Rosetta silent file (secondary structure, phi, psi, omega in degrees, C-alpha in Angstrom):
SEQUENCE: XXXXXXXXXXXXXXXXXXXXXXXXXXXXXXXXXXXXXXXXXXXXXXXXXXXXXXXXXXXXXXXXXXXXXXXXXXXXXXXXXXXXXXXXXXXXXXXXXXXXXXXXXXXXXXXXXXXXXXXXXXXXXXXXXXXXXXXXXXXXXXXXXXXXXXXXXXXXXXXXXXXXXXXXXXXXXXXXXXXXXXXXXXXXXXXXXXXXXXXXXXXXXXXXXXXXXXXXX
SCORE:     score description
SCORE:     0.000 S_00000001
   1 L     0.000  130.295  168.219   35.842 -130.172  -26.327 S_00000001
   2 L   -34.066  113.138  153.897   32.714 -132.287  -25.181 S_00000001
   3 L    87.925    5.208  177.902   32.727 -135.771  -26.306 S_00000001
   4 L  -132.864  109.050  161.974   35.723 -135.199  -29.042 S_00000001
   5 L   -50.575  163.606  171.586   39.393 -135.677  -28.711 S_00000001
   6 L  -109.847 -149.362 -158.420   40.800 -133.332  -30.107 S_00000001
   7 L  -162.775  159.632 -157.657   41.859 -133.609  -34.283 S_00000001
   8 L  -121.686   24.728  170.553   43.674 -131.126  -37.224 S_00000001
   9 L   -99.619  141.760  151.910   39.969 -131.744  -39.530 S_00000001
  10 L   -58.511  169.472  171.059   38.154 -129.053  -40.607 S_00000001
  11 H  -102.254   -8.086  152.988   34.491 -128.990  -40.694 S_00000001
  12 H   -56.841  -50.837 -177.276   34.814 -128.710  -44.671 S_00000001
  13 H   -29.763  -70.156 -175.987   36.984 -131.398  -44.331 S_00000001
  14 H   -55.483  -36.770  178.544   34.731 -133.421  -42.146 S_00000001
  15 H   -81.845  -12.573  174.368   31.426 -133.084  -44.226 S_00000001
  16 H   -81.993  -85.490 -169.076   33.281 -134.001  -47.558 S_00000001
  17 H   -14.287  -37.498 -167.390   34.750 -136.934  -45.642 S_00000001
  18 L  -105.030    7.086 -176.425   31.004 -137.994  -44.158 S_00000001
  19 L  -113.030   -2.613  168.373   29.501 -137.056  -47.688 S_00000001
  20 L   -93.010  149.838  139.858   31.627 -139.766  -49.641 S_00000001
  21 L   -40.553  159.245  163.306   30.918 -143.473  -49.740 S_00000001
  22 L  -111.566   -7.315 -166.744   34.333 -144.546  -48.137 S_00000001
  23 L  -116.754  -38.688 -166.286   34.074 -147.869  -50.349 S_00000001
  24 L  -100.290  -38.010 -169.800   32.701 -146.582  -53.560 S_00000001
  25 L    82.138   23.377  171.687   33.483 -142.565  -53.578 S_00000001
  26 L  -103.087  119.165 -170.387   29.778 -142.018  -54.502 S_00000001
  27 L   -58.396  123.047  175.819   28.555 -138.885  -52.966 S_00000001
  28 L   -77.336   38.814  161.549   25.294 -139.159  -50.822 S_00000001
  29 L  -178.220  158.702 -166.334   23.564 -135.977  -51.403 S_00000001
  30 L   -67.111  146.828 -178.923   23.395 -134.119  -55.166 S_00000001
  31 L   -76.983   11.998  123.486   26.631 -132.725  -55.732 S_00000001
  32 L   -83.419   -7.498  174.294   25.897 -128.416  -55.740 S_00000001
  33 L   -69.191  -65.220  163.000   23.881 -129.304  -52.457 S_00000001
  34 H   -14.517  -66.146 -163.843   27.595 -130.579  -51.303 S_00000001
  35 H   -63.271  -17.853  175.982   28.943 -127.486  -52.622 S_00000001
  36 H   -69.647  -78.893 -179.937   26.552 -125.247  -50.462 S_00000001
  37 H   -38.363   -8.156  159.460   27.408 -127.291  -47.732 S_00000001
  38 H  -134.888   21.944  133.758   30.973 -126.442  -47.343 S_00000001
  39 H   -89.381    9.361  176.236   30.775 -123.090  -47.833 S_00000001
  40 H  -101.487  -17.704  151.253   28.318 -122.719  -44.718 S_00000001
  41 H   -51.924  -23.306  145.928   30.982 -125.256  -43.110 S_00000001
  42 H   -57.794  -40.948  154.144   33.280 -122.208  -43.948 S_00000001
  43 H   -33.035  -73.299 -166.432   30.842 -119.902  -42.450 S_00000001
  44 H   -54.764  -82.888 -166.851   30.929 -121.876  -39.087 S_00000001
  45 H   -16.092  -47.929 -174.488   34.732 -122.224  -39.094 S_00000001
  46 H   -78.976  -17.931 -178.839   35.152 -118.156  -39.641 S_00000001
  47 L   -82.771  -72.017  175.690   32.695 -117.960  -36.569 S_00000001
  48 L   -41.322  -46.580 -166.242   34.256 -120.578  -34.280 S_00000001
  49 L   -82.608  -14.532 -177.408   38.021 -118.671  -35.227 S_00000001
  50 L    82.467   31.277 -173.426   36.284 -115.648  -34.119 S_00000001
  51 L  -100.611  -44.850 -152.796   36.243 -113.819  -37.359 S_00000001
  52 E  -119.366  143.234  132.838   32.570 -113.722  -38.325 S_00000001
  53 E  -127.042 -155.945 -177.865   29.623 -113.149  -36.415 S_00000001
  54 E  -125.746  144.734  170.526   26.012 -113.257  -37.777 S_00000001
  55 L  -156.669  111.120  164.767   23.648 -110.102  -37.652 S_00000001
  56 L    56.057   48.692  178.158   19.998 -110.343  -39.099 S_00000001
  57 L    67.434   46.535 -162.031   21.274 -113.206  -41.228 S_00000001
  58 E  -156.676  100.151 -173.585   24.110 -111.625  -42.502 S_00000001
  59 E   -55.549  125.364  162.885   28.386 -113.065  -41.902 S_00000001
  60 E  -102.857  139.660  153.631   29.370 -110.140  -40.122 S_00000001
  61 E  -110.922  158.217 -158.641   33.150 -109.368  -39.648 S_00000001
  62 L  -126.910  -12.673 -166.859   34.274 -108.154  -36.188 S_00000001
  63 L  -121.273  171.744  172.702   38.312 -109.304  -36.562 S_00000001
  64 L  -127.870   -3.132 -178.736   39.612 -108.225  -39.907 S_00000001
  65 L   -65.834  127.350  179.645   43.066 -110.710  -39.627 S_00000001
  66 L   -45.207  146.654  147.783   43.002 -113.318  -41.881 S_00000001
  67 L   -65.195  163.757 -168.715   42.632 -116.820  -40.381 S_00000001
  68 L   -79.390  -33.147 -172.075   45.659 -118.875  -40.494 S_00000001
  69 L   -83.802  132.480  176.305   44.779 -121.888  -42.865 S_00000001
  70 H   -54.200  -41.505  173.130   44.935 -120.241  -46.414 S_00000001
  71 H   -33.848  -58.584  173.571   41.515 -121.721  -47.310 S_00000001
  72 H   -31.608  -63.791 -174.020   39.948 -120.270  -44.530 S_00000001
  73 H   -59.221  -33.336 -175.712   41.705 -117.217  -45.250 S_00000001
  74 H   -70.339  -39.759 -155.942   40.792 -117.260  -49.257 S_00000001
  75 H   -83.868  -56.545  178.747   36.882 -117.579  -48.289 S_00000001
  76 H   -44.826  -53.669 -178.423   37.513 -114.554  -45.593 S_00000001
  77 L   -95.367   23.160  153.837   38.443 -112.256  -47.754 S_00000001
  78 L   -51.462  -38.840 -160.155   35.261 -112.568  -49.806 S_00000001
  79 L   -82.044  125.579  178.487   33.452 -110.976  -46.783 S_00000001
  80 L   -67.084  116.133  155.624   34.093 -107.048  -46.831 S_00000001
  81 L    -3.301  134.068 -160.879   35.654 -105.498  -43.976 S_00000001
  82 L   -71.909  136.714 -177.018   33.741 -104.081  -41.253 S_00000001
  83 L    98.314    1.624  169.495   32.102 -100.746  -42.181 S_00000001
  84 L  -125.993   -2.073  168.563   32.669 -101.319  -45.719 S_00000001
  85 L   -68.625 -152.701 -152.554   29.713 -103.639  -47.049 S_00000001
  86 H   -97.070  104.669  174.053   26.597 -102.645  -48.044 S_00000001
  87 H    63.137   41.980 -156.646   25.432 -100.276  -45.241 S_00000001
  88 H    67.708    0.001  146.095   28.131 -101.452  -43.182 S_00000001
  89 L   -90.044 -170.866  152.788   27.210 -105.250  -43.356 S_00000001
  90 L   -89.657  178.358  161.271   28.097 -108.455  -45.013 S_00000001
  91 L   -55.529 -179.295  177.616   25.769 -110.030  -47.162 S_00000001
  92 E   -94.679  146.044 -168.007   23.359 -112.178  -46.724 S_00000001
  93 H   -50.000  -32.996  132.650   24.149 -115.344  -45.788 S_00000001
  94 H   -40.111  -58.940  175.165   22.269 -117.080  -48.586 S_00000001
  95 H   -70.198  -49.792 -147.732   23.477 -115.153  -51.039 S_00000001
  96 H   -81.307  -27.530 -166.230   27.362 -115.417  -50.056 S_00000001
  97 H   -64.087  -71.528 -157.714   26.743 -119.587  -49.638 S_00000001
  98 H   -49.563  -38.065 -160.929   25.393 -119.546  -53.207 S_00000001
  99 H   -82.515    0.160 -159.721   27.691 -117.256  -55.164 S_00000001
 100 H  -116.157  -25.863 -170.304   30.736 -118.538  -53.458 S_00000001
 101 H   -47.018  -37.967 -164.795   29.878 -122.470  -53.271 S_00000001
 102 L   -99.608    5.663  158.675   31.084 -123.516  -56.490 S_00000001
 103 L   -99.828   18.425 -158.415   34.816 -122.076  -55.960 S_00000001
 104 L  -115.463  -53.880  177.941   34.895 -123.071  -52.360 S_00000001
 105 H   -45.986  -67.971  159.415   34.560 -127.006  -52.429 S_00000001
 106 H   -16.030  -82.107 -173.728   37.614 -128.017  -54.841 S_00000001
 107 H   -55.155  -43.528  156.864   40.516 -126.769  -53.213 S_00000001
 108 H   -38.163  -61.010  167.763   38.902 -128.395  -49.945 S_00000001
 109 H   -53.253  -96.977 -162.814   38.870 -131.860  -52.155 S_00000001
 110 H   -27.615  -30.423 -168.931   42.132 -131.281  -53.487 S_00000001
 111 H   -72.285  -82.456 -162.383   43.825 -131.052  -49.253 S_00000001
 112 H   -52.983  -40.970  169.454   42.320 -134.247  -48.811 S_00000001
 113 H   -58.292  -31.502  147.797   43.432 -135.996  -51.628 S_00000001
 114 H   -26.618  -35.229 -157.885   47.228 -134.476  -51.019 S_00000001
 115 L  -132.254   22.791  148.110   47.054 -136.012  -47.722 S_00000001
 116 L    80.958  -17.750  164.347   46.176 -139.566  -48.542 S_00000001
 117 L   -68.607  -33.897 -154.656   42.104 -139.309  -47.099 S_00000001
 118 L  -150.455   86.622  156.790   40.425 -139.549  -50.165 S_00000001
 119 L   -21.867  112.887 -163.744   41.268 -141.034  -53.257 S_00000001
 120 E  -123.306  153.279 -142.639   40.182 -139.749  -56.475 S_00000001
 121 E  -138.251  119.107  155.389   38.633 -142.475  -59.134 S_00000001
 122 E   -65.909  149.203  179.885   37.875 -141.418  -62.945 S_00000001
 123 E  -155.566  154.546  164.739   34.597 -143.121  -63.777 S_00000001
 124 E   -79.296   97.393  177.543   32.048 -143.192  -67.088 S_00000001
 125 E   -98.101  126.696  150.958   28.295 -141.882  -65.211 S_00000001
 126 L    94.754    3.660  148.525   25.662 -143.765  -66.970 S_00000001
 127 L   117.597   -0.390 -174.966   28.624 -145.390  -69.032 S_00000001
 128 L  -116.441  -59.248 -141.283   28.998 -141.551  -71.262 S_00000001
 129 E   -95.051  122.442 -157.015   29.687 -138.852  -69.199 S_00000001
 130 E   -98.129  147.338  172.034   33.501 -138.846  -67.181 S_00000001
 131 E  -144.310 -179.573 -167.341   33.164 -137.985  -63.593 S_00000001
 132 E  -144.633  133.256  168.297   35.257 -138.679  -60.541 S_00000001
 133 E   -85.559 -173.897 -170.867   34.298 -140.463  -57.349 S_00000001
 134 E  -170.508   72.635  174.070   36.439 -139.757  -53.743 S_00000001
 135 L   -89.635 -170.404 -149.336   36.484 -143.191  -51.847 S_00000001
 136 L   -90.553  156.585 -175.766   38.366 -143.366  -48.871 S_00000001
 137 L   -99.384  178.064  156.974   42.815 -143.369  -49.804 S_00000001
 138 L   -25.796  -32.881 -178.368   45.376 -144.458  -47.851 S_00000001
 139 L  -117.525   12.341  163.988   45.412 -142.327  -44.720 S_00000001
 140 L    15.629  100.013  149.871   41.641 -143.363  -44.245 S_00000001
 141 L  -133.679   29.171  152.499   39.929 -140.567  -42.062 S_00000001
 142 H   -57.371  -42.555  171.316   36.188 -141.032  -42.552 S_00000001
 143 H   -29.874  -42.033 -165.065   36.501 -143.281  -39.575 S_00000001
 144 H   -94.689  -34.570  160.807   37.498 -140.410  -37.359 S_00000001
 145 H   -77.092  -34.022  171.896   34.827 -138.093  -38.404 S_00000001
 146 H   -57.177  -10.578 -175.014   31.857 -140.274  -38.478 S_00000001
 147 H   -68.164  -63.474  170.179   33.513 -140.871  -34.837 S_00000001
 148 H    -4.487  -74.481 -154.747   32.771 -137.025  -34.586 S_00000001
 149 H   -76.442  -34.531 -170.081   29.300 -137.197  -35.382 S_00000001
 150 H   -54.596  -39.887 -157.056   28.412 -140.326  -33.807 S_00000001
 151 H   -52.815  -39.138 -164.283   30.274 -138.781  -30.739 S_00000001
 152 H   -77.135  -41.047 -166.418   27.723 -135.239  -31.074 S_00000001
 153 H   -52.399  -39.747 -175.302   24.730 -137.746  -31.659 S_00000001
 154 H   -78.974  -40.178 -169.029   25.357 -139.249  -27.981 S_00000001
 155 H   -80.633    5.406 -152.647   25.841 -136.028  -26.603 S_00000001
 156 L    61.454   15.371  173.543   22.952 -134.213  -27.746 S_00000001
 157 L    70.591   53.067 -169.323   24.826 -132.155  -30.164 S_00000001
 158 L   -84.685  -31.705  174.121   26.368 -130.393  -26.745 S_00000001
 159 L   -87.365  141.204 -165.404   29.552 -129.576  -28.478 S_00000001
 160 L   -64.669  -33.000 -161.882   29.165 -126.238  -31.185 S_00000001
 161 H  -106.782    4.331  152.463   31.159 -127.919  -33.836 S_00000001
 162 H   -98.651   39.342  145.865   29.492 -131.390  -33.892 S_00000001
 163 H   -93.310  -44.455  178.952   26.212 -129.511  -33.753 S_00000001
 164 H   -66.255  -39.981  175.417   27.230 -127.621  -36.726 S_00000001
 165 H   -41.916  -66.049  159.699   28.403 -130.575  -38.093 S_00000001
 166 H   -60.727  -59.294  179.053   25.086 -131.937  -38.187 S_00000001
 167 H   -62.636   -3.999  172.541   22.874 -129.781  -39.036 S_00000001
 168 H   -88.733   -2.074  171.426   25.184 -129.118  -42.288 S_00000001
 169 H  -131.005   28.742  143.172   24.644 -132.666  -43.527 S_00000001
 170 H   -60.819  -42.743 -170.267   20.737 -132.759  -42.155 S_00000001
 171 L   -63.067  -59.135  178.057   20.779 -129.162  -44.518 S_00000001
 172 L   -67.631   -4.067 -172.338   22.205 -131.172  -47.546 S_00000001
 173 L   124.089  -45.751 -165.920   20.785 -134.241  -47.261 S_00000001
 174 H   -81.652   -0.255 -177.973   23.115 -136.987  -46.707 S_00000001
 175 H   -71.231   26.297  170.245   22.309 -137.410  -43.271 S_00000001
 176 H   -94.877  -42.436 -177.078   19.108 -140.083  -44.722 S_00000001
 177 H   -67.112  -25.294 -171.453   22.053 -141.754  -46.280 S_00000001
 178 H   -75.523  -45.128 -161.740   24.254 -141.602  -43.255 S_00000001
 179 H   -98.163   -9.072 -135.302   21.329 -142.342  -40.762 S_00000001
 180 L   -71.018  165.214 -170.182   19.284 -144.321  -42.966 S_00000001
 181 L   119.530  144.973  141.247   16.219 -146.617  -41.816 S_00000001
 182 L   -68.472  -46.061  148.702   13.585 -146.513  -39.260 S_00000001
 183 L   -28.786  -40.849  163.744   16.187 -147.013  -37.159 S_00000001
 184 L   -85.513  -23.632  173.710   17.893 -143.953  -38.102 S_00000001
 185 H   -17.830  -58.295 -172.929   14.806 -141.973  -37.865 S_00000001
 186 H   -75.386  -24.287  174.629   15.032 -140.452  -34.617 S_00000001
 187 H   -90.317  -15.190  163.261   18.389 -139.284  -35.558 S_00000001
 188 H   -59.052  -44.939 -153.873   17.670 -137.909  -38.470 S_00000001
 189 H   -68.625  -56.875  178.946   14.452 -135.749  -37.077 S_00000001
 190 H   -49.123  -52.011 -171.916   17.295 -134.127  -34.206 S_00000001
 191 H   -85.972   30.711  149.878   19.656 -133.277  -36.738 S_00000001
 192 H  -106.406  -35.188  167.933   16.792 -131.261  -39.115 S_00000001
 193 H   -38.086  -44.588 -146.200   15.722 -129.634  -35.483 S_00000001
 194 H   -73.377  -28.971 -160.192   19.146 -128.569  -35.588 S_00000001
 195 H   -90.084   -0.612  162.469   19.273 -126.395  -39.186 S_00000001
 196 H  -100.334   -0.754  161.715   17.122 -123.270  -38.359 S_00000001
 197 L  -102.176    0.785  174.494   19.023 -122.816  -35.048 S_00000001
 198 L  -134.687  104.644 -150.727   22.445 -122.863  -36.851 S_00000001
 199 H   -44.148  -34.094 -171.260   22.602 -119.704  -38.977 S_00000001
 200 H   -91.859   -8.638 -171.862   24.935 -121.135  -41.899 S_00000001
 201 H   -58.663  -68.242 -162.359   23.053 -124.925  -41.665 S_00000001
 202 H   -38.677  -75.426 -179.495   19.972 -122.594  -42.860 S_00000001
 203 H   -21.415  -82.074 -176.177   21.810 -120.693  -45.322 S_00000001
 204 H   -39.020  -62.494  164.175   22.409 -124.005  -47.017 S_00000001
 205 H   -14.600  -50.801 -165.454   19.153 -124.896  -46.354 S_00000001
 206 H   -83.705  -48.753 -177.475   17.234 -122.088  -48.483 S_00000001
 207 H   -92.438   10.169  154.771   19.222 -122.648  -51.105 S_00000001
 208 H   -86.261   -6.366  146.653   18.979 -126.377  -51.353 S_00000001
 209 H   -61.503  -51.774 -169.348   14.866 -125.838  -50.742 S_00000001
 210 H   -43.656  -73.307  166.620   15.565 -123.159  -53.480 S_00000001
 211 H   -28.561  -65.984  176.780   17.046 -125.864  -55.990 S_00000001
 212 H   -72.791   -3.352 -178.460   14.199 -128.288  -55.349 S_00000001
 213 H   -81.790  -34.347 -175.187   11.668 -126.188  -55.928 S_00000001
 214 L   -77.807   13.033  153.386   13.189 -124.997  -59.537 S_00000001
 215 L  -105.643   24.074  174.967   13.155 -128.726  -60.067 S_00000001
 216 L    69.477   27.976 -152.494    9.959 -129.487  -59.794 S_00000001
 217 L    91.087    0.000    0.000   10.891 -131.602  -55.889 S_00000001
């Protein structure tokens, strides 16, 4: 693959990894924006395996075998079988990020923490409320994805999954934290080019646009 050795990370994997703090475990973009964002990092992954395609904004499926990684596979068999949706599609691509987002993210967390990337830290937010941070563990591998992005960032985002990559943390957000700056500026503006030409980046998109609007901004 251009500009990337290659590596056994997912692209959920990788955007939780680039969406933690690696020192603190505080997430850099609101936490259901996150959760959008790796199910349209699910999206790509069922594309890239050659599962899914997209038609008129819509995860189509064209293979019907399950992917091999159970996650993968668990998310996959949301999407109906071809010739059996709703006029013979899948849904729309909005709609499957949102209804599926908040059972999709966990089990992703839960890998990495198993395997020693990500560390999980009970905490008091605002000194009341208990919540859990995810700085980097033992087996550190933020290093190797921020390698990733920096890697697509040189390249012009030439390779499909550090294109995808990007535009899926332009769509949620953290790339101002990642990128941050006038200095980051220019890299920020390429990866928001990038989310209306990469179908599940959007998907996240609309419904994190959605969010801020029912929030007043």
């Amino acid at each position: 693959m251009t500009g990337r050795a290659a590596s056994d990370l997912t692209l959920p994997e990788e955007l939780l990894l680039l969406s933690f703090d690696p020192a603190t475990g505080r997430r850099l973009c609101r936490h259901r924006f996150l959760q959008y964002g790796v199910a349209g990092a699910v999206l790509v992954e069922l594309e890239l395996a050659g599962r899914i395609v997209e038609e008129h904004g819509r995860p189509t499926v064209t293979n019907p075998a399950p992917p091999r990684d159970p996650l993968l596979a668990a998310a996959f068999a949301t999407l109906p079988e071809p010739g059996k949706g709703r006029a013979g599609r899948g849904p729309r691509a909005t709609s499957w990020v949102r209804r599926t987002s908040r059972g999709l993210e966990e089990p992703w967390l839960r890998r990495l923490v198993e395997r020693g990337a990500l560390r999980p830290e009970r905490v008091k937010v605002l000194g009341l409320f208990p919540g859990t941070r995810f700085p980097a563990g033992s087996a550190e591998r933020t290093t190797e994805a921020r390698e990733h992005l920096a890697a697509a960032v040189r390249t012009g985002f030439a390779e499909p999954r550090g294109r995808a990559l990007a535009a899926l943390l332009a769509a949620t957000g953290a790339a101002r934290r990642l990128c941050p700056g006038p200095g980051g500026r220019p890299t920020r503006r390429a990866m928001r080019q990038l989310v209306r030409a990469e179908w599940p980046a959007f998907a996240v998109w609309r419904n994190v646009q959605r969010d801020r609007s029912a929030d007043g901004g």
